[in-house]
């Protein structure tokens, strides 16, 4: 039994939620290890659509125990709302089923205000953050002035700590950004109230998962965001402030590497990005409209967290190869293959051109994307494949598209999703 990790190979929104949902059926623990409520994981089960931002999406399976690891930044208001939302949809969440690391950090209204003020101050150079306070909370963590979840176990000191933290943030808001201050006393009271509700969920999740793995259980680590948003390995500075890549799971859960099993990479059949930053294979016009959808369906390309329309483009094989290498991916899942039906000729970026040179790999990685993508064109298919469940029944051109990805990246594609429902998946 092992630690299996699911990661996104692109800029997030690869459809990891549905792959987690599938693999969680065989997992005992489902754990988030990075980010916060900037993530958006959508899982559709029958009539019900679950949109989760913070709680691991695998908890939808009643036999699992959900873990929020030390690598996260947790907004307690969002956490409590999500617990209520899950209960309302019939998912029983209680302190025996959800464990929150004592060493995770808290997001406060101070972080939300700083996120907004800093984005505004960046002007044209803005990152396009989700405005969930993620960067400022990790900033305080790295600066060693953050508030850890364990502080909630001591209500009186906690109230003082929140008060002092908000007062400190107010200095920055007022003096650096000319922004309105927050009411420190009010926020301290609200957070003390949250502390009472969250305390029963707080645990040493590193020890919990370590013991579980020693006892032959399976832990599924759910990466949030994607490889190209990784603070170290993504398109810096247009990245998030955590490590969504597979090695982030060890640090973000407090586990060693000895239990590693599968590393499942999830890749959308095309490329999307929400927020600012380079996107060499971005496309516009009718192809983009078809890839994006209208927004009428929950699975159309509009941000789960922000509602922003996503930028869309052709699959980037160069960046995909890079992501497989950074994560040590052992198998690939391709999602949303059905969306390519009826597009006509398809393209995959197989190299980057600079003058006479074509690079198969980027010399300096994805921070240096000042090249022209070189494309390979592939035949498209017209058939609707949303009802297809077997590889043999896919149109030849759809099979070829997948086989080209396998050949270009030297990796097996073990699952292909052809629609948002749980069963709309082809296993190979
Ligand atoms: P932050 O994580 O809110 O600081 O945002 C930093 C960048 O990461 C922005 O471009 C966001 O749009 C992007 N981002 C953060 N979380 C997600 C996600 O779950 N999916 C896709 N993009 C994300």
PDB file of N, CA, C and O and ligand atoms in Angstrom, residues 10-14 16 32 35-41 53 115 119 122 126-136 138 224-226 228-229 237-242 272-277 303-306 308 310-311, ligand 1:
ATOM      1  N   UNK A  10      -0.497  21.127 -16.091  1.00  0.00           N
ATOM      2  CA  UNK A  10      -0.594  22.394 -16.836  1.00  0.00           C
ATOM      3  C   UNK A  10      -0.724  23.565 -15.858  1.00  0.00           C
ATOM      4  O   UNK A  10      -0.011  23.595 -14.848  1.00  0.00           O
ATOM      5  N   UNK A  11      -1.632  24.520 -16.160  1.00  0.00           N
ATOM      6  CA  UNK A  11      -1.813  25.683 -15.274  1.00  0.00           C
ATOM      7  C   UNK A  11      -3.026  25.487 -14.368  1.00  0.00           C
ATOM      8  O   UNK A  11      -3.784  26.427 -14.137  1.00  0.00           O
ATOM      9  N   UNK A  12      -3.220  24.299 -13.873  1.00  0.00           N
ATOM     10  CA  UNK A  12      -4.387  24.015 -13.049  1.00  0.00           C
ATOM     11  C   UNK A  12      -5.603  23.762 -13.924  1.00  0.00           C
ATOM     12  O   UNK A  12      -5.540  23.838 -15.161  1.00  0.00           O
ATOM     13  N   UNK A  13      -6.719  23.391 -13.271  1.00  0.00           N
ATOM     14  CA  UNK A  13      -7.993  23.170 -13.976  1.00  0.00           C
ATOM     15  C   UNK A  13      -7.902  22.042 -14.998  1.00  0.00           C
ATOM     16  O   UNK A  13      -8.596  22.062 -16.020  1.00  0.00           O
ATOM     17  N   UNK A  14      -7.080  21.043 -14.749  1.00  0.00           N
ATOM     18  CA  UNK A  14      -6.942  19.930 -15.700  1.00  0.00           C
ATOM     19  C   UNK A  14      -8.080  18.926 -15.566  1.00  0.00           C
ATOM     20  O   UNK A  14      -8.190  18.005 -16.386  1.00  0.00           O
ATOM     21  N   UNK A  16      -8.606  17.448 -12.367  1.00  0.00           N
ATOM     22  CA  UNK A  16      -8.059  16.502 -11.382  1.00  0.00           C
ATOM     23  C   UNK A  16      -9.155  15.947 -10.471  1.00  0.00           C
ATOM     24  O   UNK A  16      -9.075  14.806 -10.042  1.00  0.00           O
ATOM     25  N   UNK A  32      -5.110  16.862   0.860  1.00  0.00           N
ATOM     26  CA  UNK A  32      -4.591  18.027   0.125  1.00  0.00           C
ATOM     27  C   UNK A  32      -3.263  18.407   0.747  1.00  0.00           C
ATOM     28  O   UNK A  32      -3.097  18.335   1.964  1.00  0.00           O
ATOM     29  N   UNK A  35      -1.551  24.882  -1.328  1.00  0.00           N
ATOM     30  CA  UNK A  35      -2.544  25.882  -1.718  1.00  0.00           C
ATOM     31  C   UNK A  35      -3.593  26.101  -0.643  1.00  0.00           C
ATOM     32  O   UNK A  35      -3.412  25.752   0.531  1.00  0.00           O
ATOM     33  N   UNK A  36      -4.698  26.657  -1.082  1.00  0.00           N
ATOM     34  CA  UNK A  36      -5.798  26.932  -0.154  1.00  0.00           C
ATOM     35  C   UNK A  36      -7.091  26.894  -0.927  1.00  0.00           C
ATOM     36  O   UNK A  36      -7.263  26.018  -1.796  1.00  0.00           O
ATOM     37  N   UNK A  37      -7.966  27.874  -0.668  1.00  0.00           N
ATOM     38  CA  UNK A  37      -9.249  27.852  -1.375  1.00  0.00           C
ATOM     39  C   UNK A  37      -9.165  28.591  -2.709  1.00  0.00           C
ATOM     40  O   UNK A  37     -10.185  28.930  -3.302  1.00  0.00           O
ATOM     41  N   UNK A  38      -7.936  28.798  -3.215  1.00  0.00           N
ATOM     42  CA  UNK A  38      -7.767  29.252  -4.597  1.00  0.00           C
ATOM     43  C   UNK A  38      -8.100  28.129  -5.579  1.00  0.00           C
ATOM     44  O   UNK A  38      -8.370  28.357  -6.744  1.00  0.00           O
ATOM     45  N   UNK A  39      -8.055  26.881  -5.104  1.00  0.00           N
ATOM     46  CA  UNK A  39      -8.331  25.725  -5.959  1.00  0.00           C
ATOM     47  C   UNK A  39      -9.825  25.587  -6.195  1.00  0.00           C
ATOM     48  O   UNK A  39     -10.636  26.070  -5.413  1.00  0.00           O
ATOM     49  N   UNK A  40     -10.179  24.919  -7.270  1.00  0.00           N
ATOM     50  CA  UNK A  40     -11.578  24.620  -7.524  1.00  0.00           C
ATOM     51  C   UNK A  40     -11.675  23.239  -8.125  1.00  0.00           C
ATOM     52  O   UNK A  40     -11.192  23.012  -9.221  1.00  0.00           O
ATOM     53  N   UNK A  41     -12.214  22.300  -7.362  1.00  0.00           N
ATOM     54  CA  UNK A  41     -12.325  20.930  -7.864  1.00  0.00           C
ATOM     55  C   UNK A  41     -13.802  20.582  -8.009  1.00  0.00           C
ATOM     56  O   UNK A  41     -14.555  20.614  -7.042  1.00  0.00           O
ATOM     57  N   UNK A  53     -13.222  23.745  -2.775  1.00  0.00           N
ATOM     58  CA  UNK A  53     -12.059  24.627  -2.887  1.00  0.00           C
ATOM     59  C   UNK A  53     -10.957  24.232  -1.914  1.00  0.00           C
ATOM     60  O   UNK A  53      -9.794  24.453  -2.167  1.00  0.00           O
ATOM     61  N   UNK A 115      -3.888  40.938  -0.387  1.00  0.00           N
ATOM     62  CA  UNK A 115      -3.890  40.371  -1.740  1.00  0.00           C
ATOM     63  C   UNK A 115      -4.482  41.399  -2.715  1.00  0.00           C
ATOM     64  O   UNK A 115      -3.896  41.702  -3.766  1.00  0.00           O
ATOM     65  N   UNK A 119      -2.334  43.469  -5.583  1.00  0.00           N
ATOM     66  CA  UNK A 119      -2.697  43.316  -6.999  1.00  0.00           C
ATOM     67  C   UNK A 119      -2.941  44.683  -7.624  1.00  0.00           C
ATOM     68  O   UNK A 119      -2.492  44.956  -8.736  1.00  0.00           O
ATOM     69  N   UNK A 122       0.220  46.507  -8.278  1.00  0.00           N
ATOM     70  CA  UNK A 122       1.034  45.973  -9.386  1.00  0.00           C
ATOM     71  C   UNK A 122       0.628  46.576 -10.725  1.00  0.00           C
ATOM     72  O   UNK A 122       1.384  46.503 -11.694  1.00  0.00           O
ATOM     73  N   UNK A 126       0.067  43.036 -12.885  1.00  0.00           N
ATOM     74  CA  UNK A 126      -0.648  42.197 -11.912  1.00  0.00           C
ATOM     75  C   UNK A 126      -0.552  40.721 -12.288  1.00  0.00           C
ATOM     76  O   UNK A 126      -0.382  40.373 -13.467  1.00  0.00           O
ATOM     77  N   UNK A 127      -0.694  39.857 -11.275  1.00  0.00           N
ATOM     78  CA  UNK A 127      -0.575  38.412 -11.491  1.00  0.00           C
ATOM     79  C   UNK A 127      -1.923  37.812 -11.881  1.00  0.00           C
ATOM     80  O   UNK A 127      -1.991  36.790 -12.545  1.00  0.00           O
ATOM     81  N   UNK A 128      -2.995  38.498 -11.490  1.00  0.00           N
ATOM     82  CA  UNK A 128      -4.326  37.922 -11.736  1.00  0.00           C
ATOM     83  C   UNK A 128      -4.623  36.862 -10.700  1.00  0.00           C
ATOM     84  O   UNK A 128      -5.114  35.783 -11.027  1.00  0.00           O
ATOM     85  N   UNK A 129      -4.305  37.136  -9.433  1.00  0.00           N
ATOM     86  CA  UNK A 129      -4.530  36.129  -8.383  1.00  0.00           C
ATOM     87  C   UNK A 129      -6.026  35.896  -8.192  1.00  0.00           C
ATOM     88  O   UNK A 129      -6.861  36.671  -8.682  1.00  0.00           O
ATOM     89  N   UNK A 130      -6.341  34.877  -7.426  1.00  0.00           N
ATOM     90  CA  UNK A 130      -7.747  34.579  -7.130  1.00  0.00           C
ATOM     91  C   UNK A 130      -8.271  35.485  -6.014  1.00  0.00           C
ATOM     92  O   UNK A 130      -9.429  35.378  -5.632  1.00  0.00           O
ATOM     93  N   UNK A 131      -7.425  36.334  -5.463  1.00  0.00           N
ATOM     94  CA  UNK A 131      -7.786  37.265  -4.382  1.00  0.00           C
ATOM     95  C   UNK A 131      -8.258  36.536  -3.128  1.00  0.00           C
ATOM     96  O   UNK A 131      -9.091  37.040  -2.380  1.00  0.00           O
ATOM     97  N   UNK A 132      -7.745  35.323  -2.920  1.00  0.00           N
ATOM     98  CA  UNK A 132      -8.126  34.543  -1.737  1.00  0.00           C
ATOM     99  C   UNK A 132      -7.113  34.682  -0.596  1.00  0.00           C
ATOM    100  O   UNK A 132      -7.145  33.918   0.360  1.00  0.00           O
ATOM    101  N   UNK A 133      -6.160  35.593  -0.752  1.00  0.00           N
ATOM    102  CA  UNK A 133      -5.198  35.827   0.334  1.00  0.00           C
ATOM    103  C   UNK A 133      -4.056  34.833   0.364  1.00  0.00           C
ATOM    104  O   UNK A 133      -3.304  34.760   1.353  1.00  0.00           O
ATOM    105  N   UNK A 134      -3.900  34.074  -0.707  1.00  0.00           N
ATOM    106  CA  UNK A 134      -2.921  32.972  -0.712  1.00  0.00           C
ATOM    107  C   UNK A 134      -1.485  33.502  -0.577  1.00  0.00           C
ATOM    108  O   UNK A 134      -0.751  33.075   0.316  1.00  0.00           O
ATOM    109  N   UNK A 135      -1.105  34.415  -1.474  1.00  0.00           N
ATOM    110  CA  UNK A 135       0.279  34.927  -1.465  1.00  0.00           C
ATOM    111  C   UNK A 135       0.643  35.561  -0.123  1.00  0.00           C
ATOM    112  O   UNK A 135       1.657  35.200   0.482  1.00  0.00           O
ATOM    113  N   UNK A 136      -0.175  36.500   0.388  1.00  0.00           N
ATOM    114  CA  UNK A 136       0.158  37.109   1.676  1.00  0.00           C
ATOM    115  C   UNK A 136       0.236  36.093   2.827  1.00  0.00           C
ATOM    116  O   UNK A 136       1.072  36.240   3.726  1.00  0.00           O
ATOM    117  N   UNK A 138       1.164  32.872   2.635  1.00  0.00           N
ATOM    118  CA  UNK A 138       2.449  32.160   2.499  1.00  0.00           C
ATOM    119  C   UNK A 138       3.619  33.106   2.765  1.00  0.00           C
ATOM    120  O   UNK A 138       4.673  32.678   3.223  1.00  0.00           O
ATOM    121  N   UNK A 224      -3.315  20.542  -5.859  1.00  0.00           N
ATOM    122  CA  UNK A 224      -4.173  21.623  -6.350  1.00  0.00           C
ATOM    123  C   UNK A 224      -3.341  22.481  -7.301  1.00  0.00           C
ATOM    124  O   UNK A 224      -2.116  22.368  -7.330  1.00  0.00           O
ATOM    125  N   UNK A 225      -4.005  23.308  -8.100  1.00  0.00           N
ATOM    126  CA  UNK A 225      -3.322  24.079  -9.161  1.00  0.00           C
ATOM    127  C   UNK A 225      -2.570  23.112 -10.099  1.00  0.00           C
ATOM    128  O   UNK A 225      -2.987  21.984 -10.250  1.00  0.00           O
ATOM    129  N   UNK A 226      -1.438  23.550 -10.648  1.00  0.00           N
ATOM    130  CA  UNK A 226      -0.746  22.684 -11.605  1.00  0.00           C
ATOM    131  C   UNK A 226       0.728  23.015 -11.651  1.00  0.00           C
ATOM    132  O   UNK A 226       1.191  24.013 -11.076  1.00  0.00           O
ATOM    133  N   UNK A 228       2.727  24.250 -13.832  1.00  0.00           N
ATOM    134  CA  UNK A 228       3.207  25.523 -14.382  1.00  0.00           C
ATOM    135  C   UNK A 228       2.863  26.704 -13.479  1.00  0.00           C
ATOM    136  O   UNK A 228       3.264  27.835 -13.738  1.00  0.00           O
ATOM    137  N   UNK A 229       2.116  26.427 -12.384  1.00  0.00           N
ATOM    138  CA  UNK A 229       1.852  27.453 -11.372  1.00  0.00           C
ATOM    139  C   UNK A 229       2.720  27.233 -10.142  1.00  0.00           C
ATOM    140  O   UNK A 229       2.565  27.919  -9.125  1.00  0.00           O
ATOM    141  N   UNK A 237       7.033  35.138 -12.553  1.00  0.00           N
ATOM    142  CA  UNK A 237       6.287  35.289 -11.300  1.00  0.00           C
ATOM    143  C   UNK A 237       4.791  35.017 -11.419  1.00  0.00           C
ATOM    144  O   UNK A 237       4.065  35.219 -10.450  1.00  0.00           O
ATOM    145  N   UNK A 238       4.349  34.553 -12.589  1.00  0.00           N
ATOM    146  CA  UNK A 238       2.911  34.304 -12.774  1.00  0.00           C
ATOM    147  C   UNK A 238       2.583  32.904 -12.280  1.00  0.00           C
ATOM    148  O   UNK A 238       2.272  32.007 -13.074  1.00  0.00           O
ATOM    149  N   UNK A 239       2.696  32.724 -10.989  1.00  0.00           N
ATOM    150  CA  UNK A 239       2.541  31.410 -10.361  1.00  0.00           C
ATOM    151  C   UNK A 239       1.759  31.600  -9.069  1.00  0.00           C
ATOM    152  O   UNK A 239       1.475  32.723  -8.664  1.00  0.00           O
ATOM    153  N   UNK A 240       1.452  30.495  -8.409  1.00  0.00           N
ATOM    154  CA  UNK A 240       0.876  30.598  -7.073  1.00  0.00           C
ATOM    155  C   UNK A 240       2.024  30.528  -6.070  1.00  0.00           C
ATOM    156  O   UNK A 240       3.195  30.428  -6.451  1.00  0.00           O
ATOM    157  N   UNK A 241       1.715  30.560  -4.779  1.00  0.00           N
ATOM    158  CA  UNK A 241       2.797  30.690  -3.791  1.00  0.00           C
ATOM    159  C   UNK A 241       3.140  29.376  -3.097  1.00  0.00           C
ATOM    160  O   UNK A 241       3.745  29.387  -2.034  1.00  0.00           O
ATOM    161  N   UNK A 242       2.730  28.237  -3.708  1.00  0.00           N
ATOM    162  CA  UNK A 242       3.029  26.936  -3.093  1.00  0.00           C
ATOM    163  C   UNK A 242       3.634  26.010  -4.146  1.00  0.00           C
ATOM    164  O   UNK A 242       3.872  26.418  -5.279  1.00  0.00           O
ATOM    165  N   UNK A 272      -5.317  25.356 -21.004  1.00  0.00           N
ATOM    166  CA  UNK A 272      -6.063  26.526 -20.516  1.00  0.00           C
ATOM    167  C   UNK A 272      -5.254  27.234 -19.436  1.00  0.00           C
ATOM    168  O   UNK A 272      -4.389  26.645 -18.807  1.00  0.00           O
ATOM    169  N   UNK A 273      -5.598  28.488 -19.236  1.00  0.00           N
ATOM    170  CA  UNK A 273      -4.929  29.255 -18.185  1.00  0.00           C
ATOM    171  C   UNK A 273      -5.889  30.334 -17.712  1.00  0.00           C
ATOM    172  O   UNK A 273      -6.578  30.959 -18.522  1.00  0.00           O
ATOM    173  N   UNK A 274      -5.936  30.555 -16.401  1.00  0.00           N
ATOM    174  CA  UNK A 274      -6.727  31.657 -15.863  1.00  0.00           C
ATOM    175  C   UNK A 274      -5.747  32.570 -15.133  1.00  0.00           C
ATOM    176  O   UNK A 274      -4.833  32.103 -14.479  1.00  0.00           O
ATOM    177  N   UNK A 275      -5.899  33.864 -15.336  1.00  0.00           N
ATOM    178  CA  UNK A 275      -4.916  34.793 -14.769  1.00  0.00           C
ATOM    179  C   UNK A 275      -3.911  35.195 -15.830  1.00  0.00           C
ATOM    180  O   UNK A 275      -3.967  34.756 -16.982  1.00  0.00           O
ATOM    181  N   UNK A 276      -2.966  36.050 -15.402  1.00  0.00           N
ATOM    182  CA  UNK A 276      -2.000  36.613 -16.360  1.00  0.00           C
ATOM    183  C   UNK A 276      -0.835  35.647 -16.570  1.00  0.00           C
ATOM    184  O   UNK A 276      -0.739  34.625 -15.921  1.00  0.00           O
ATOM    185  N   UNK A 277       0.072  36.041 -17.488  1.00  0.00           N
ATOM    186  CA  UNK A 277       1.289  35.257 -17.705  1.00  0.00           C
ATOM    187  C   UNK A 277       1.360  34.658 -19.088  1.00  0.00           C
ATOM    188  O   UNK A 277       0.365  34.634 -19.814  1.00  0.00           O
ATOM    189  N   UNK A 303     -13.524  29.882 -14.550  1.00  0.00           N
ATOM    190  CA  UNK A 303     -12.910  29.526 -13.271  1.00  0.00           C
ATOM    191  C   UNK A 303     -13.921  29.091 -12.217  1.00  0.00           C
ATOM    192  O   UNK A 303     -14.923  29.772 -12.008  1.00  0.00           O
ATOM    193  N   UNK A 304     -13.652  27.940 -11.555  1.00  0.00           N
ATOM    194  CA  UNK A 304     -14.540  27.446 -10.495  1.00  0.00           C
ATOM    195  C   UNK A 304     -14.513  28.406  -9.312  1.00  0.00           C
ATOM    196  O   UNK A 304     -15.508  28.595  -8.628  1.00  0.00           O
ATOM    197  N   UNK A 305     -13.357  29.012  -9.063  1.00  0.00           N
ATOM    198  CA  UNK A 305     -13.220  29.876  -7.897  1.00  0.00           C
ATOM    199  C   UNK A 305     -13.597  31.322  -8.208  1.00  0.00           C
ATOM    200  O   UNK A 305     -14.219  31.991  -7.402  1.00  0.00           O
ATOM    201  N   UNK A 306     -13.246  31.788  -9.396  1.00  0.00           N
ATOM    202  CA  UNK A 306     -13.439  33.214  -9.696  1.00  0.00           C
ATOM    203  C   UNK A 306     -14.518  33.471 -10.746  1.00  0.00           C
ATOM    204  O   UNK A 306     -14.958  34.603 -10.905  1.00  0.00           O
ATOM    205  N   UNK A 308     -13.968  33.602 -13.787  1.00  0.00           N
ATOM    206  CA  UNK A 308     -13.348  34.275 -14.946  1.00  0.00           C
ATOM    207  C   UNK A 308     -13.291  33.325 -16.140  1.00  0.00           C
ATOM    208  O   UNK A 308     -12.989  32.138 -15.968  1.00  0.00           O
ATOM    209  N   UNK A 310     -11.620  31.276 -18.916  1.00  0.00           N
ATOM    210  CA  UNK A 310     -10.222  30.841 -19.021  1.00  0.00           C
ATOM    211  C   UNK A 310      -9.689  31.126 -20.414  1.00  0.00           C
ATOM    212  O   UNK A 310     -10.426  31.052 -21.393  1.00  0.00           O
ATOM    213  N   UNK A 311      -8.396  31.436 -20.485  1.00  0.00           N
ATOM    214  CA  UNK A 311      -7.717  31.531 -21.777  1.00  0.00           C
ATOM    215  C   UNK A 311      -7.531  30.098 -22.270  1.00  0.00           C
ATOM    216  O   UNK A 311      -7.295  29.187 -21.463  1.00  0.00           O
TER     217      UNK A 311
HETATM  218  P1  LIG B   1      -3.171  32.858  -6.274  1.00  0.00           P
HETATM  219  O1  LIG B   1      -2.914  31.407  -6.076  1.00  0.00           O
HETATM  220  O2  LIG B   1      -4.573  33.258  -5.903  1.00  0.00           O
HETATM  221  O3  LIG B   1      -2.129  33.715  -5.625  1.00  0.00           O
HETATM  222  O4  LIG B   1      -3.056  33.165  -7.840  1.00  0.00           O
HETATM  223  C1  LIG B   1      -1.837  33.063  -8.563  1.00  0.00           C
HETATM  224  C2  LIG B   1      -2.077  32.535  -9.972  1.00  0.00           C
HETATM  225  O5  LIG B   1      -2.475  31.173  -9.891  1.00  0.00           O
HETATM  226  C3  LIG B   1      -3.194  33.250 -10.739  1.00  0.00           C
HETATM  227  O6  LIG B   1      -2.854  33.258 -12.119  1.00  0.00           O
HETATM  228  C4  LIG B   1      -4.409  32.361 -10.526  1.00  0.00           C
HETATM  229  O7  LIG B   1      -5.350  32.510 -11.539  1.00  0.00           O
HETATM  230  C5  LIG B   1      -3.732  30.994 -10.563  1.00  0.00           C
HETATM  231  N1  LIG B   1      -4.466  29.961  -9.826  1.00  0.00           N
HETATM  232  C6  LIG B   1      -4.519  29.797  -8.490  1.00  0.00           C
HETATM  233  N2  LIG B   1      -5.245  28.711  -8.181  1.00  0.00           N
HETATM  234  C7  LIG B   1      -5.648  28.170  -9.335  1.00  0.00           C
HETATM  235  C8  LIG B   1      -6.397  26.994  -9.664  1.00  0.00           C
HETATM  236  O8  LIG B   1      -6.827  26.211  -8.812  1.00  0.00           O
HETATM  237  N3  LIG B   1      -6.595  26.770 -10.995  1.00  0.00           N
HETATM  238  C9  LIG B   1      -6.080  27.584 -11.948  1.00  0.00           C
HETATM  239  N4  LIG B   1      -5.370  28.677 -11.692  1.00  0.00           N
HETATM  240  C10 LIG B   1      -5.144  28.964 -10.399  1.00  0.00           C
END
